[in-house]
Amino acid sequence: MLTPFRSTGSPLSLVIGSLYIKHPNLFGGSEKLDVSLDKGLYDSNVLIAYRRPRPEWLAQQSFVIQHSIAPEIGVHGVPMDNFSRSGSGGVNLSRLADGLDLNEPASTKWSSTTSIKFEHIRPLSDDGRSISRDFDGFPVTCSGSSHDNMVVLRQESRYAKANDHSFCHLSLQIGQGIPVLSKWLIFNRFKFIASKGLKLGPAFLLTSLTGGSIVGDMAPYQAFAIGGLGSLRGYGEGAVGSGRSCLVANNELTFPLHKMLEGAIFLDCGTDLGSGIYVPGTFPRQRSDSEDVSGLVEQWPSKKDIGHMFEFIACYVACERANVSKSVLSQILEYLTSQNNFPTSVSSHHITSTRREKQVLALLEVVPEIDWNASYVLGLCEKAQFYQVSGFIHTIRHEYLAALDRYMKDVDEPIHAFSFINKTFSKLLSKNGPWWFLHRDCQRTEETGR
């Protein structure tokens, strides 16, 4: 594609194409090497696969390295043109995966593939910078940092049967995140696709049912997106919604109109089974303020409505009159600590920040520690300059010097620093140890007058 006149972008960014390199006998032992490069305007994919020869009755091994960059519009995309398409929401995923694929010998109707791979996923902005939050301030990774790491064991089994009048196909996919390290994602993801085709005279009826669910750790980009060509046609990718679970039914009847013309009638429906609110950082997705929403009915709840709901729920939880899941608690803490949700004026910003800090502190004092990640919440509070909450977290982790440092930084309420010092010395003096001897020596000095 030719570069527009006076364009400041790189000419290479407008190059699109594909390159394939194959070698059937790399080291003289029938080893196969396949290299493919696909580049579009906004995405790219590089795949290197090395296959060693094995007997046909054994699983065929493939060592794979893959790197791809593509816009993440299924969850973070912005619905446009009356939801008929989705535009980029400024979040792109850089995926690096390497591992082993095992293709089991196919039986008459069944075939299966097993793979184990390490995956490094890094969200990028449109200009290529690493990001950890989207335009609305919600996290785009599960870890809360600029990347996610995981080791995934996948198993896919496929069944196919066909004759002159009908066919049926079934695919079962299971993925398990393996906790090699403590901060790596642990999850179980299941998906199935069942389809049936039937010839009805000159017409052909195709119906399919797709469903899936994921439990455990989950990043927003792992959610099931509803909408798009492979889901609900007529809507942009993910324009209908996304969730931890989904169920989508597709029905299509095609019939000939002419020798070179064919007609089709389709009916699609889908649901997230009420799991959309449990997708972290996307409750719910908001449109960009600059988006043209003429002709569309304003959606509820708005961003302001969501804030009121989060604060209402936080108040009830802090009063021990309600319980919430870990996922909802995480979203509440992210909202209360996000600077994007504070007023722009200095005085209002300070008042709101102080109130939100009190809310976060009240939450953490009543919610069990196992329900929230101390390191992640500490990072949120440090960024929001919630020194009282930071001091509280350091204290429960027995990091007393760090706790004292955070309390001392709270210049608006220095009483908390003195209170912390008093409580800490009281605990030390109540124990038998060096501080107890110091206390005893001081008492002797007062009694003898020396």
Coordinates of C-alpha atoms in Angstrom, one line a residue:
M1 CA 0.0 0.0 0.0
L2 CA 1.4 3.4 -1.0
T3 CA 2.2 5.9 1.7
P4 CA -0.1 8.9 1.8
F5 CA 1.5 12.2 0.7
R6 CA 3.4 13.9 3.5
S7 CA 2.7 11.0 5.8
T8 CA 4.8 11.0 9.0
G9 CA 4.4 7.3 9.6
S10 CA 6.9 4.7 8.6
P11 CA 6.4 3.3 5.1
L12 CA 7.0 -0.2 6.5
S13 CA 3.8 0.1 8.6
L14 CA 1.8 0.0 5.4
V15 CA 3.4 -3.1 4.0
I16 CA 1.1 -6.2 4.1
G17 CA 1.8 -9.7 2.9
S18 CA 2.7 -13.2 3.7
L19 CA 6.0 -15.2 3.5
Y20 CA 6.3 -19.0 3.8
I21 CA 9.5 -21.0 4.0
K22 CA 9.5 -24.8 4.1
H23 CA 12.4 -27.2 4.3
P24 CA 11.5 -30.9 4.0
N25 CA 14.9 -32.3 5.1
L26 CA 16.6 -29.9 7.4
F27 CA 19.4 -32.1 8.9
G28 CA 19.2 -35.0 6.4
G29 CA 16.8 -37.1 8.5
S30 CA 13.5 -35.9 7.1
E31 CA 13.2 -33.2 9.7
K32 CA 10.7 -30.6 8.6
L33 CA 11.0 -26.8 9.2
D34 CA 8.1 -24.5 8.5
V35 CA 8.4 -20.7 8.9
S36 CA 5.5 -18.4 8.2
L37 CA 5.2 -14.6 8.4
D38 CA 1.8 -12.8 8.1
K39 CA 1.6 -9.1 8.3
G40 CA -1.4 -6.9 8.1
L41 CA -1.9 -3.2 8.7
Y42 CA -2.6 -3.7 12.5
D43 CA -1.5 -7.2 13.2
S44 CA 1.3 -9.6 12.6
N45 CA 2.1 -13.3 13.2
V46 CA 5.4 -15.2 13.1
L47 CA 5.3 -19.0 13.4
I48 CA 8.3 -21.4 13.4
A49 CA 7.6 -25.1 13.6
Y50 CA 10.1 -27.9 13.7
R51 CA 8.9 -31.5 13.2
R52 CA 10.9 -34.7 13.8
P53 CA 10.0 -37.8 11.9
R54 CA 8.3 -40.5 13.9
P55 CA 6.4 -43.8 13.1
E56 CA 2.8 -43.2 12.1
W57 CA 1.4 -45.1 15.1
L58 CA 3.1 -42.7 17.5
A59 CA 2.1 -39.1 18.3
Q60 CA 3.8 -36.6 15.9
Q61 CA 5.8 -34.0 17.7
S62 CA 6.2 -30.4 16.7
F63 CA 8.3 -27.8 18.5
V64 CA 6.7 -24.4 18.0
I65 CA 7.7 -20.8 18.6
Q66 CA 5.1 -18.2 17.8
H67 CA 4.9 -14.4 18.2
S68 CA 1.8 -12.3 17.3
I69 CA 0.6 -8.8 17.7
A70 CA -3.1 -8.0 17.2
P71 CA -5.7 -5.5 18.5
E72 CA -7.7 -6.9 21.4
I73 CA -11.2 -5.8 20.2
G74 CA -13.2 -8.8 21.6
V75 CA -13.3 -7.3 25.1
H76 CA -11.7 -3.9 24.9
G77 CA -13.1 -2.9 21.5
V78 CA -15.5 0.0 21.1
P79 CA -18.8 -0.8 19.4
M80 CA -19.5 1.5 16.4
D81 CA -22.0 2.0 13.6
N82 CA -25.0 0.8 15.7
F83 CA -22.9 -2.1 17.0
S84 CA -22.3 -3.5 13.5
R85 CA -18.6 -3.4 13.9
S86 CA -16.0 -2.8 16.7
G87 CA -13.2 -0.3 16.6
S88 CA -9.9 -0.5 18.4
G89 CA -10.0 0.5 22.1
G90 CA -6.3 1.2 22.2
V91 CA -5.3 -2.2 23.6
N92 CA -3.1 -4.6 21.5
L93 CA -1.9 -8.0 22.7
S94 CA 1.7 -9.1 22.1
R95 CA 1.8 -12.9 22.5
L96 CA 5.0 -15.0 22.7
A97 CA 4.4 -18.7 22.9
D98 CA 6.8 -21.6 22.7
G99 CA 6.3 -25.3 23.5
L100 CA 5.4 -28.7 22.1
D101 CA 2.5 -30.0 20.1
L102 CA 1.6 -33.7 20.0
N103 CA -0.8 -34.9 17.3
E104 CA -2.2 -38.3 18.2
P105 CA -2.8 -40.8 15.4
A106 CA -6.3 -40.3 14.1
S107 CA -8.8 -43.1 14.4
T108 CA -11.7 -43.6 12.0
K109 CA -13.7 -40.6 13.3
W110 CA -11.7 -39.2 16.3
S111 CA -8.5 -37.1 16.3
S112 CA -6.8 -35.3 19.2
T113 CA -4.0 -32.7 19.8
T114 CA -2.2 -32.1 23.0
S115 CA 0.1 -29.2 23.6
I116 CA 2.1 -27.6 26.5
K117 CA 3.4 -24.1 26.0
F118 CA 4.8 -21.2 27.9
E119 CA 3.0 -18.0 27.1
H120 CA 4.1 -14.4 27.7
I121 CA 1.4 -11.9 27.0
R122 CA 2.1 -8.1 27.0
P123 CA -0.6 -5.5 26.3
L124 CA 0.5 -2.6 24.1
S125 CA -0.9 0.8 23.3
D126 CA -1.5 1.8 19.6
D127 CA 2.0 3.4 19.6
G128 CA 3.7 0.3 20.9
R129 CA 4.2 1.2 24.6
S130 CA 3.6 -1.4 27.3
I131 CA 0.4 -0.7 29.3
S132 CA -1.3 -2.2 32.3
R133 CA -4.6 -0.3 32.2
D134 CA -7.0 0.7 29.4
F135 CA -8.5 4.2 28.7
D136 CA -11.0 3.9 31.6
G137 CA -8.3 3.0 34.1
F138 CA -9.2 -0.7 34.4
P139 CA -6.4 -3.3 34.4
V140 CA -5.8 -5.3 31.2
T141 CA -3.8 -8.1 32.8
C142 CA -4.6 -10.5 35.5
S143 CA -1.4 -9.8 37.4
G144 CA -1.9 -6.0 37.4
S145 CA 1.5 -5.5 35.9
S146 CA 2.5 -4.9 32.3
H147 CA 2.4 -8.6 31.4
D148 CA 1.1 -12.1 32.2
N149 CA 3.0 -15.3 32.3
M150 CA 1.5 -18.8 32.2
V151 CA 2.2 -22.4 31.3
V152 CA -0.8 -23.9 29.6
L153 CA -1.6 -27.6 29.0
R154 CA -4.2 -27.9 26.2
Q155 CA -6.1 -30.9 25.0
E156 CA -8.4 -30.8 21.9
S157 CA -10.5 -33.8 20.7
R158 CA -12.4 -33.7 17.4
Y159 CA -15.1 -36.0 16.1
A160 CA -16.3 -35.8 12.4
K161 CA -18.8 -37.9 10.5
A162 CA -20.1 -37.1 7.0
N163 CA -22.1 -38.7 4.2
D164 CA -23.8 -37.4 1.0
H165 CA -26.8 -35.9 2.9
S166 CA -25.5 -34.8 6.3
F167 CA -22.5 -34.2 8.5
C168 CA -21.8 -33.7 12.2
H169 CA -18.8 -32.3 13.9
L170 CA -17.8 -32.1 17.6
S171 CA -14.8 -30.3 19.1
L172 CA -13.9 -30.4 22.8
Q173 CA -11.1 -28.1 24.1
I174 CA -9.7 -28.1 27.6
G175 CA -6.9 -25.7 28.8
Q176 CA -5.2 -25.9 32.2
G177 CA -2.9 -23.2 33.6
I178 CA -0.1 -24.8 35.5
P179 CA 1.3 -22.8 38.5
V180 CA 5.0 -23.2 37.8
L181 CA 5.6 -19.9 39.8
S182 CA 3.4 -18.3 42.4
K183 CA 2.5 -15.3 40.2
W184 CA 1.7 -17.3 37.1
L185 CA -2.0 -17.7 36.1
I186 CA -3.9 -20.8 37.4
F187 CA -7.1 -21.5 35.6
N188 CA -9.2 -24.1 33.8
R189 CA -10.9 -23.2 30.5
F190 CA -13.4 -25.4 28.7
K191 CA -15.0 -24.9 25.3
F192 CA -17.1 -27.0 23.0
I193 CA -18.4 -26.6 19.4
A194 CA -21.1 -29.0 18.1
S195 CA -22.4 -28.5 14.6
K196 CA -24.8 -30.5 12.3
G197 CA -25.5 -30.1 8.6
L198 CA -28.5 -31.5 6.8
K199 CA -29.4 -31.4 3.1
L200 CA -33.1 -30.5 2.6
G201 CA -33.8 -30.9 -1.0
P202 CA -31.9 -28.2 -2.9
A203 CA -31.4 -26.3 0.4
F204 CA -28.9 -26.9 3.2
L205 CA -29.5 -26.4 6.9
L206 CA -26.6 -25.8 9.2
T207 CA -26.9 -25.5 13.0
S208 CA -24.3 -25.2 15.6
L209 CA -23.9 -24.7 19.4
T210 CA -20.9 -23.2 21.0
G211 CA -20.3 -22.9 24.7
G212 CA -17.5 -22.5 27.2
S213 CA -16.5 -21.5 30.7
I214 CA -13.3 -20.5 32.6
V215 CA -12.6 -20.7 36.3
G216 CA -9.7 -19.5 38.4
D217 CA -7.4 -16.7 37.4
M218 CA -8.5 -14.7 34.4
A219 CA -7.3 -11.7 32.4
P220 CA -9.9 -9.7 30.5
Y221 CA -8.6 -10.8 27.2
Q222 CA -9.3 -14.4 28.1
A223 CA -13.1 -13.8 28.3
F224 CA -15.5 -15.3 25.8
A225 CA -16.5 -12.5 23.4
I226 CA -20.1 -12.5 22.0
G227 CA -20.5 -10.9 18.6
G228 CA -18.7 -11.1 15.3
L229 CA -18.6 -13.5 12.3
G230 CA -17.9 -16.6 14.4
S231 CA -20.5 -15.7 17.0
L232 CA -23.5 -13.4 16.5
R233 CA -23.4 -12.1 13.0
G234 CA -24.6 -8.6 12.4
Y235 CA -22.7 -7.3 15.4
G236 CA -19.0 -6.3 15.7
E237 CA -16.6 -8.6 17.5
G238 CA -17.5 -8.6 21.2
A239 CA -20.1 -5.8 20.7
V240 CA -22.8 -7.8 22.4
G241 CA -20.8 -8.6 25.5
S242 CA -18.2 -10.8 27.1
G243 CA -18.2 -13.2 30.1
R244 CA -16.5 -16.0 32.0
S245 CA -19.0 -18.3 30.4
C246 CA -21.0 -18.2 27.1
L247 CA -23.5 -20.1 25.1
V248 CA -24.1 -19.2 21.4
A249 CA -26.5 -20.9 18.9
N250 CA -26.2 -20.4 15.1
N251 CA -28.7 -21.5 12.5
E252 CA -28.4 -21.0 8.8
L253 CA -30.4 -22.1 5.8
T254 CA -28.9 -21.6 2.4
F255 CA -30.7 -22.2 -0.9
P256 CA -29.9 -21.6 -4.6
L257 CA -31.5 -18.7 -6.4
H258 CA -29.6 -19.0 -9.7
K259 CA -26.8 -20.9 -11.1
M260 CA -24.4 -18.4 -9.8
L261 CA -26.4 -16.9 -7.0
E262 CA -27.2 -18.3 -3.5
G263 CA -29.4 -16.9 -0.7
A264 CA -29.1 -17.4 3.0
I265 CA -31.3 -16.9 6.1
F266 CA -29.7 -17.1 9.5
L267 CA -30.7 -16.8 13.1
D268 CA -28.1 -16.4 15.9
C269 CA -28.6 -16.0 19.6
G270 CA -26.2 -15.9 22.5
T271 CA -25.8 -15.2 26.2
D272 CA -23.0 -14.8 28.8
L273 CA -25.1 -16.7 31.3
G274 CA -24.9 -13.8 33.7
S275 CA -21.1 -14.0 34.0
G276 CA -20.2 -10.7 32.3
I277 CA -19.9 -8.9 35.7
Y278 CA -17.2 -11.3 36.7
V279 CA -14.8 -10.4 34.0
P280 CA -12.1 -8.4 35.8
G281 CA -11.8 -4.7 34.8
T282 CA -14.7 -4.8 32.3
F283 CA -17.8 -4.1 34.5
P284 CA -19.1 -2.9 32.2
R285 CA -17.2 -1.7 29.2
Q286 CA -17.6 2.0 28.6
R287 CA -17.6 3.8 25.3
S288 CA -15.0 6.5 24.5
D289 CA -16.3 10.0 25.3
S290 CA -15.4 11.0 21.7
E291 CA -17.4 8.2 20.1
D292 CA -20.4 9.2 18.0
V293 CA -23.4 7.7 19.7
S294 CA -26.0 9.5 17.6
G295 CA -29.1 7.3 17.1
L296 CA -28.2 5.0 20.1
V297 CA -30.0 4.9 23.4
E298 CA -27.7 5.9 26.3
Q299 CA -26.7 2.7 28.1
W300 CA -27.2 2.1 31.8
P301 CA -25.3 2.0 34.0
S302 CA -23.1 4.8 33.2
K303 CA -19.6 5.2 34.6
K304 CA -20.9 7.5 37.3
D305 CA -23.7 4.9 38.2
I306 CA -21.1 2.2 38.5
G307 CA -19.1 4.3 40.9
H308 CA -22.1 4.8 43.1
M309 CA -22.8 1.1 43.1
F310 CA -19.2 0.2 44.0
E311 CA -19.3 2.7 46.9
F312 CA -22.7 1.4 48.1
I313 CA -21.5 -2.2 48.0
A314 CA -18.2 -1.2 49.8
C315 CA -20.2 0.5 52.6
Y316 CA -22.3 -2.7 53.2
V317 CA -19.2 -5.0 53.1
A318 CA -17.3 -2.7 55.5
C319 CA -20.3 -2.8 57.9
E320 CA -20.3 -6.6 57.6
R321 CA -23.8 -6.6 56.2
A322 CA -22.8 -8.2 52.9
N323 CA -20.2 -10.4 51.3
V324 CA -18.7 -10.3 47.8
S325 CA -16.6 -12.6 45.7
K326 CA -12.9 -12.0 45.2
S327 CA -13.5 -10.8 41.7
V328 CA -16.1 -8.2 42.7
L329 CA -13.8 -7.1 45.6
S330 CA -10.9 -6.7 43.2
Q331 CA -13.0 -4.4 41.0
I332 CA -14.2 -2.3 43.9
L333 CA -10.6 -1.8 45.1
E334 CA -9.5 -1.0 41.6
Y335 CA -12.2 1.6 41.3
L336 CA -11.6 3.2 44.7
T337 CA -7.8 3.6 44.0
S338 CA -8.0 4.7 40.3
Q339 CA -7.0 8.3 39.8
N340 CA -9.2 8.4 36.7
N341 CA -12.2 8.4 39.0
F342 CA -11.2 11.4 41.0
P343 CA -12.5 15.0 40.3
T344 CA -10.2 17.3 38.4
S345 CA -10.4 20.2 40.8
V346 CA -7.7 20.2 43.5
S347 CA -10.0 20.7 46.5
S348 CA -12.6 18.1 45.3
H349 CA -9.8 15.7 44.4
H350 CA -8.3 15.9 47.9
I351 CA -11.7 15.4 49.6
T352 CA -12.6 12.4 47.4
S353 CA -9.2 10.8 47.8
T354 CA -9.4 11.0 51.6
R355 CA -12.9 9.5 51.6
R356 CA -11.9 6.7 49.2
E357 CA -8.9 5.9 51.4
K358 CA -11.1 5.5 54.4
Q359 CA -13.4 3.2 52.4
V360 CA -10.5 1.0 51.3
L361 CA -9.1 0.9 54.8
A362 CA -12.5 -0.1 56.2
L363 CA -12.9 -2.8 53.6
L364 CA -9.5 -4.4 54.3
E365 CA -10.0 -4.4 58.0
V366 CA -13.1 -6.7 57.8
V367 CA -12.4 -8.8 54.6
P368 CA -10.2 -11.8 55.2
E369 CA -6.7 -11.5 53.9
I370 CA -7.1 -14.6 51.7
D371 CA -9.7 -12.7 49.6
W372 CA -7.3 -10.1 48.4
N373 CA -3.8 -10.0 47.0
A374 CA -1.8 -7.9 49.5
S375 CA 1.1 -7.2 47.0
Y376 CA -1.3 -6.1 44.3
V377 CA -3.5 -3.9 46.5
L378 CA -0.4 -2.4 48.0
G379 CA 0.7 -1.4 44.5
L380 CA -2.7 0.2 43.9
C381 CA -2.5 2.2 47.2
E382 CA 1.0 3.3 46.6
K383 CA 0.1 4.7 43.2
A384 CA -3.0 6.4 44.7
Q385 CA -0.9 7.7 47.7
F386 CA -3.1 6.0 50.2
Y387 CA -0.5 6.1 52.9
Q388 CA -2.8 4.9 55.8
V389 CA -3.8 1.8 53.8
S390 CA -0.2 1.2 52.7
G391 CA 0.9 1.3 56.4
F392 CA -1.9 -1.0 57.4
I393 CA -0.8 -3.6 54.7
H394 CA 2.8 -3.4 55.7
T395 CA 1.8 -3.8 59.4
I396 CA -0.1 -7.1 58.8
R397 CA 2.9 -8.3 56.8
H398 CA 5.1 -7.5 59.8
E399 CA 7.1 -4.9 57.8
Y400 CA 7.1 -2.3 60.6
L401 CA 9.8 0.1 59.3
A402 CA 8.0 0.3 55.9
A403 CA 4.7 0.8 57.8
L404 CA 6.2 3.6 59.8
D405 CA 7.6 5.2 56.7
R406 CA 4.1 5.3 55.0
Y407 CA 2.4 6.7 58.1
M408 CA 5.1 9.5 58.3
K409 CA 4.3 10.4 54.7
D410 CA 0.7 11.1 55.6
V411 CA 1.3 14.8 56.5
D412 CA -2.4 15.6 56.6
E413 CA -3.1 13.2 59.5
P414 CA 0.2 12.8 61.4
I415 CA -1.8 11.3 64.4
H416 CA -1.7 7.9 62.7
A417 CA 2.1 7.9 62.8
F418 CA 2.1 8.6 66.6
S419 CA -0.6 6.0 67.1
F420 CA 1.4 3.4 65.2
I421 CA 4.5 4.1 67.3
N422 CA 2.6 3.9 70.5
K423 CA 0.9 0.6 69.6
T424 CA 4.2 -0.9 68.4
F425 CA 6.1 0.1 71.6
S426 CA 3.3 -1.2 73.7
K427 CA 3.5 -4.6 72.1
L428 CA 7.3 -4.7 72.4
L429 CA 7.2 -3.7 76.0
S430 CA 4.7 -6.4 76.8
K431 CA 7.1 -9.2 75.6
N432 CA 10.1 -10.7 77.4
G433 CA 13.1 -9.5 75.4
P434 CA 15.6 -6.6 75.0
W435 CA 12.8 -4.1 75.2
W436 CA 11.5 -5.6 78.4
F437 CA 15.0 -5.4 80.0
L438 CA 15.3 -1.8 78.9
H439 CA 11.9 -1.0 80.5
R440 CA 13.1 -2.7 83.7
D441 CA 16.4 -0.8 83.8
C442 CA 14.5 2.5 83.3
Q443 CA 12.3 1.6 86.3
R444 CA 15.3 0.8 88.5
T445 CA 16.9 4.1 87.6
E446 CA 13.8 6.0 88.6
E447 CA 13.5 4.0 91.9
T448 CA 17.2 4.5 93.0
G449 CA 17.4 8.1 91.7
R450 CA 20.6 7.3 89.8

